[in-house]
PDB file of C-alpha atoms in Angstrom:
ATOM      1  CA  MET A  55     -42.843 174.230 -24.544  1.00  0.00           C
ATOM      2  CA  THR A  56     -42.734 175.166 -20.858  1.00  0.00           C
ATOM      3  CA  GLN A  57     -42.682 171.910 -18.535  1.00  0.00           C
ATOM      4  CA  ASN A  58     -46.669 172.964 -17.187  1.00  0.00           C
ATOM      5  CA  ASN A  59     -47.372 172.630 -20.789  1.00  0.00           C
ATOM      6  CA  LEU A  60     -45.986 169.045 -21.275  1.00  0.00           C
ATOM      7  CA  PRO A  61     -48.983 166.039 -20.279  1.00  0.00           C
ATOM      8  CA  PRO A  62     -47.985 164.578 -16.789  1.00  0.00           C
ATOM      9  CA  VAL A  63     -46.611 161.383 -17.916  1.00  0.00           C
ATOM     10  CA  SER A  64     -43.906 163.558 -20.238  1.00  0.00           C
ATOM     11  CA  ARG A  65     -43.064 165.965 -17.333  1.00  0.00           C
ATOM     12  CA  ALA A  66     -42.184 162.739 -15.228  1.00  0.00           C
ATOM     13  CA  LEU A  67     -40.011 161.517 -17.545  1.00  0.00           C
ATOM     14  CA  THR A  68     -38.559 164.814 -17.748  1.00  0.00           C
ATOM     15  CA  GLU A  69     -37.604 164.879 -14.525  1.00  0.00           C
ATOM     16  CA  LEU A  70     -36.644 161.151 -14.713  1.00  0.00           C
ATOM     17  CA  GLY A  71     -34.184 162.560 -17.623  1.00  0.00           C
ATOM     18  CA  VAL A  72     -35.484 159.733 -19.551  1.00  0.00           C
ATOM     19  CA  PRO A  73     -35.687 160.478 -23.494  1.00  0.00           C
ATOM     20  CA  HIS A  74     -39.274 160.302 -25.322  1.00  0.00           C
ATOM     21  CA  ARG A  75     -40.939 162.833 -27.612  1.00  0.00           C
ATOM     22  CA  VAL A  76     -44.879 164.229 -27.122  1.00  0.00           C
ATOM     23  CA  PHE A  77     -47.210 163.267 -30.054  1.00  0.00           C
ATOM     24  CA  ARG A  78     -50.322 165.442 -30.324  1.00  0.00           C
ATOM     25  CA  HIS A  79     -53.451 163.838 -32.171  1.00  0.00           C
ATOM     26  CA  LYS A  80     -55.131 166.154 -34.651  1.00  0.00           C
ATOM     27  CA  THR A  81     -58.278 164.392 -34.260  1.00  0.00           C
ATOM     28  CA  PRO A  82     -59.772 161.997 -31.829  1.00  0.00           C
ATOM     29  CA  ILE A  83     -58.330 158.563 -31.268  1.00  0.00           C
ATOM     30  CA  LYS A  84     -61.174 155.790 -31.783  1.00  0.00           C
ATOM     31  CA  SER A  85     -58.723 152.401 -32.049  1.00  0.00           C
ATOM     32  CA  VAL A  86     -55.551 151.318 -31.455  1.00  0.00           C
ATOM     33  CA  GLU A  87     -54.867 150.592 -35.177  1.00  0.00           C
ATOM     34  CA  GLN A  88     -55.902 154.487 -35.640  1.00  0.00           C
ATOM     35  CA  ALA A  89     -53.033 155.763 -32.953  1.00  0.00           C
ATOM     36  CA  ALA A  90     -50.655 153.721 -34.627  1.00  0.00           C
ATOM     37  CA  ARG A  91     -51.253 154.832 -38.401  1.00  0.00           C
ATOM     38  CA  GLU A  92     -51.126 158.162 -37.238  1.00  0.00           C
ATOM     39  CA  ARG A  93     -48.023 157.868 -35.043  1.00  0.00           C
ATOM     40  CA  ASN A  94     -46.078 155.871 -38.209  1.00  0.00           C
ATOM     41  CA  GLN A  95     -45.954 152.893 -36.239  1.00  0.00           C
ATOM     42  CA  SER A  96     -47.893 149.118 -35.708  1.00  0.00           C
ATOM     43  CA  PRO A  97     -50.642 148.318 -34.037  1.00  0.00           C
ATOM     44  CA  GLN A  98     -47.699 145.866 -31.646  1.00  0.00           C
ATOM     45  CA  GLN A  99     -46.029 149.637 -30.586  1.00  0.00           C
ATOM     46  CA  VAL A 100     -49.242 151.091 -29.199  1.00  0.00           C
ATOM     47  CA  VAL A 101     -48.387 150.293 -25.286  1.00  0.00           C
ATOM     48  CA  ARG A 102     -52.032 149.861 -23.178  1.00  0.00           C
ATOM     49  CA  SER A 103     -51.399 150.647 -19.406  1.00  0.00           C
ATOM     50  CA  ILE A 104     -54.726 148.355 -17.620  1.00  0.00           C
ATOM     51  CA  VAL A 105     -55.977 148.887 -14.010  1.00  0.00           C
ATOM     52  CA  PHE A 106     -56.944 146.024 -12.212  1.00  0.00           C
ATOM     53  CA  ARG A 107     -58.351 146.042  -8.790  1.00  0.00           C
ATOM     54  CA  ILE A 108     -57.158 143.133  -7.486  1.00  0.00           C
ATOM     55  CA  GLY A 109     -58.606 143.515  -4.045  1.00  0.00           C
ATOM     56  CA  LYS A 110     -60.003 146.255  -1.157  1.00  0.00           C
ATOM     57  CA  GLY A 111     -58.204 149.312  -2.184  1.00  0.00           C
ATOM     58  CA  GLU A 112     -55.769 147.496  -3.678  1.00  0.00           C
ATOM     59  CA  TYR A 113     -54.709 147.926  -7.811  1.00  0.00           C
ATOM     60  CA  LEU A 114     -51.873 147.221 -10.373  1.00  0.00           C
ATOM     61  CA  MET A 115     -51.264 148.067 -13.666  1.00  0.00           C
ATOM     62  CA  ALA A 116     -50.490 145.868 -16.575  1.00  0.00           C
ATOM     63  CA  LEU A 117     -48.691 147.214 -20.058  1.00  0.00           C
ATOM     64  CA  ILE A 118     -49.410 145.073 -22.769  1.00  0.00           C
ATOM     65  CA  ALA A 119     -48.684 146.286 -27.184  1.00  0.00           C
ATOM     66  CA  GLY A 120     -50.856 145.966 -29.517  1.00  0.00           C
ATOM     67  CA  THR A 121     -54.571 145.058 -30.091  1.00  0.00           C
ATOM     68  CA  GLY A 122     -54.132 142.130 -28.033  1.00  0.00           C
ATOM     69  CA  GLN A 123     -55.899 141.078 -24.656  1.00  0.00           C
ATOM     70  CA  ILE A 124     -54.668 140.025 -21.342  1.00  0.00           C
ATOM     71  CA  SER A 125     -55.312 136.602 -20.464  1.00  0.00           C
ATOM     72  CA  TRP A 126     -57.373 136.526 -17.162  1.00  0.00           C
ATOM     73  CA  GLN A 127     -56.527 133.076 -16.302  1.00  0.00           C
ATOM     74  CA  ALA A 128     -52.952 134.026 -16.459  1.00  0.00           C
ATOM     75  CA  LEU A 129     -52.911 136.987 -14.645  1.00  0.00           C
ATOM     76  CA  ARG A 130     -54.982 135.616 -11.914  1.00  0.00           C
ATOM     77  CA  LYS A 131     -52.861 132.460 -12.077  1.00  0.00           C
ATOM     78  CA  TYR A 132     -49.665 134.803 -11.564  1.00  0.00           C
ATOM     79  CA  LEU A 133     -51.159 136.588  -8.998  1.00  0.00           C
ATOM     80  CA  GLY A 134     -52.718 133.812  -6.817  1.00  0.00           C
ATOM     81  CA  LYS A 135     -55.622 135.575  -6.701  1.00  0.00           C
ATOM     82  CA  SER A 136     -59.179 134.147  -7.892  1.00  0.00           C
ATOM     83  CA  ARG A 137     -60.858 137.133  -8.240  1.00  0.00           C
ATOM     84  CA  LEU A 138     -59.682 140.459  -9.931  1.00  0.00           C
ATOM     85  CA  THR A 139     -61.348 143.119 -11.473  1.00  0.00           C
ATOM     86  CA  MET A 140     -60.830 145.925 -14.126  1.00  0.00           C
ATOM     87  CA  ALA A 141     -60.813 149.624 -12.459  1.00  0.00           C
ATOM     88  CA  LYS A 142     -63.670 151.268 -13.167  1.00  0.00           C
ATOM     89  CA  PRO A 143     -62.985 154.663 -14.596  1.00  0.00           C
ATOM     90  CA  GLU A 144     -63.779 156.485 -11.722  1.00  0.00           C
ATOM     91  CA  GLU A 145     -61.503 154.466  -9.265  1.00  0.00           C
ATOM     92  CA  VAL A 146     -58.574 154.453 -12.443  1.00  0.00           C
ATOM     93  CA  LEU A 147     -59.386 158.539 -11.795  1.00  0.00           C
ATOM     94  CA  ALA A 148     -59.210 158.783  -8.501  1.00  0.00           C
ATOM     95  CA  VAL A 149     -56.646 156.123  -7.477  1.00  0.00           C
ATOM     96  CA  LYS A 150     -54.097 156.966 -10.776  1.00  0.00           C
ATOM     97  CA  GLY A 151     -55.575 160.653 -11.323  1.00  0.00           C
ATOM     98  CA  TYR A 152     -55.833 159.526 -14.747  1.00  0.00           C
ATOM     99  CA  VAL A 153     -58.917 159.547 -17.271  1.00  0.00           C
ATOM    100  CA  ARG A 154     -58.911 156.152 -18.545  1.00  0.00           C
ATOM    101  CA  GLY A 155     -57.442 155.822 -22.094  1.00  0.00           C
ATOM    102  CA  THR A 156     -54.781 158.059 -21.092  1.00  0.00           C
ATOM    103  CA  VAL A 157     -53.176 156.336 -18.701  1.00  0.00           C
ATOM    104  CA  GLY A 158     -49.814 155.687 -18.610  1.00  0.00           C
ATOM    105  CA  PRO A 159     -47.059 154.175 -15.956  1.00  0.00           C
ATOM    106  CA  PHE A 160     -45.093 157.141 -14.579  1.00  0.00           C
ATOM    107  CA  GLY A 161     -47.165 160.545 -12.322  1.00  0.00           C
ATOM    108  CA  LEU A 162     -48.796 158.569 -11.444  1.00  0.00           C
ATOM    109  CA  LYS A 163     -51.217 159.582  -8.379  1.00  0.00           C
ATOM    110  CA  THR A 164     -49.568 157.031  -6.150  1.00  0.00           C
ATOM    111  CA  PRO A 165     -47.097 154.176  -6.942  1.00  0.00           C
ATOM    112  CA  LEU A 166     -49.049 150.544  -7.943  1.00  0.00           C
ATOM    113  CA  ARG A 167     -47.089 147.599  -8.838  1.00  0.00           C
ATOM    114  CA  ILE A 168     -46.733 147.308 -12.503  1.00  0.00           C
ATOM    115  CA  LEU A 169     -46.685 143.814 -14.715  1.00  0.00           C
ATOM    116  CA  VAL A 170     -45.562 144.471 -18.174  1.00  0.00           C
ATOM    117  CA  ASP A 171     -46.344 141.837 -20.609  1.00  0.00           C
ATOM    118  CA  GLU A 172     -43.248 140.696 -22.616  1.00  0.00           C
ATOM    119  CA  SER A 173     -44.313 141.902 -25.867  1.00  0.00           C
ATOM    120  CA  VAL A 174     -43.560 145.635 -24.709  1.00  0.00           C
ATOM    121  CA  PRO A 175     -39.649 145.092 -24.264  1.00  0.00           C
ATOM    122  CA  ALA A 176     -39.670 143.458 -27.772  1.00  0.00           C
ATOM    123  CA  GLN A 177     -40.436 146.326 -29.606  1.00  0.00           C
ATOM    124  CA  ASP A 178     -37.942 149.080 -30.163  1.00  0.00           C
ATOM    125  CA  GLU A 179     -39.793 151.920 -30.013  1.00  0.00           C
ATOM    126  CA  ILE A 180     -43.161 152.129 -28.595  1.00  0.00           C
ATOM    127  CA  SER A 181     -45.979 154.704 -28.004  1.00  0.00           C
ATOM    128  CA  MET A 182     -48.231 155.235 -24.291  1.00  0.00           C
ATOM    129  CA  GLY A 183     -50.830 157.218 -22.652  1.00  0.00           C
ATOM    130  CA  SER A 184     -49.723 160.463 -21.636  1.00  0.00           C
ATOM    131  CA  GLY A 185     -51.878 161.483 -18.929  1.00  0.00           C
ATOM    132  CA  GLU A 186     -54.345 164.240 -21.183  1.00  0.00           C
ATOM    133  CA  ARG A 187     -56.820 162.345 -24.035  1.00  0.00           C
ATOM    134  CA  ASN A 188     -55.333 162.813 -27.973  1.00  0.00           C
ATOM    135  CA  VAL A 189     -51.593 162.577 -27.018  1.00  0.00           C
ATOM    136  CA  ALA A 190     -49.402 159.760 -26.488  1.00  0.00           C
ATOM    137  CA  ILE A 191     -45.557 159.849 -25.718  1.00  0.00           C
ATOM    138  CA  ILE A 192     -43.199 158.124 -27.967  1.00  0.00           C
ATOM    139  CA  MET A 193     -40.041 156.177 -26.665  1.00  0.00           C
ATOM    140  CA  ARG A 194     -37.778 154.258 -27.102  1.00  0.00           C
ATOM    141  CA  ALA A 195     -38.958 150.568 -25.808  1.00  0.00           C
ATOM    142  CA  ALA A 196     -35.438 150.134 -23.402  1.00  0.00           C
ATOM    143  CA  ASP A 197     -35.818 153.821 -21.985  1.00  0.00           C
ATOM    144  CA  LEU A 198     -39.194 152.520 -21.038  1.00  0.00           C
ATOM    145  CA  MET A 199     -37.609 149.394 -19.388  1.00  0.00           C
ATOM    146  CA  ARG A 200     -34.922 151.386 -17.734  1.00  0.00           C
ATOM    147  CA  ALA A 201     -37.284 153.995 -16.745  1.00  0.00           C
ATOM    148  CA  LEU A 202     -39.568 151.449 -15.091  1.00  0.00           C
ATOM    149  CA  GLY A 203     -36.841 149.804 -12.754  1.00  0.00           C
ATOM    150  CA  ASP A 204     -37.823 146.942 -10.984  1.00  0.00           C
ATOM    151  CA  VAL A 205     -40.887 145.554 -12.777  1.00  0.00           C
ATOM    152  CA  GLU A 206     -42.300 142.373 -13.434  1.00  0.00           C
ATOM    153  CA  ILE A 207     -41.665 141.074 -16.768  1.00  0.00           C
ATOM    154  CA  VAL A 208     -44.608 137.915 -17.622  1.00  0.00           C
ATOM    155  CA  PRO A 209     -46.134 136.369 -20.476  1.00  0.00           C
ATOM    156  CA  LEU A 210     -50.136 137.768 -19.977  1.00  0.00           C
ATOM    157  CA  ALA A 211     -51.016 138.232 -23.327  1.00  0.00           C
ATOM    158  CA  ALA A 212     -54.186 135.885 -24.342  1.00  0.00           C
ATOM    159  CA  LYS A 213     -53.771 133.010 -26.915  1.00  0.00           C
ATOM    160  CA  GLU A 214     -55.264 133.741 -30.280  1.00  0.00           C
TER     161      GLU A 214
END
């Protein structure tokens, strides 16, 4: 596969020298559970990248593993902001260059602050968005954290 045939996140990881593999689903993905099953992973290994608008023209990305939800209260408290919203699909595309549901933390159109829930580095192997629909990146969580560099690891998961 040539560099041009790789999904955007894979191209970015390759340029950084980060080991990973590309997984192409045969059918459209409808849930975290389906994605995990087809990748031979547990749902807890699927990392979701969620983009939030935290101010006018100001965005951040939060990474969380599995099906859990981000605690809005914890996120607001950590950021010291009383208001924030999830970015709309058109904002995600305009600001990050990816369609919602395909977002990964690499190869972004513009750099942004990334918060990582403590559930992510707790995994051995993870999978995440590749920048293309129905295509995932699979890699070691330790490699992900090294490639992300100086990110903030924060307890963001909502308590069940």
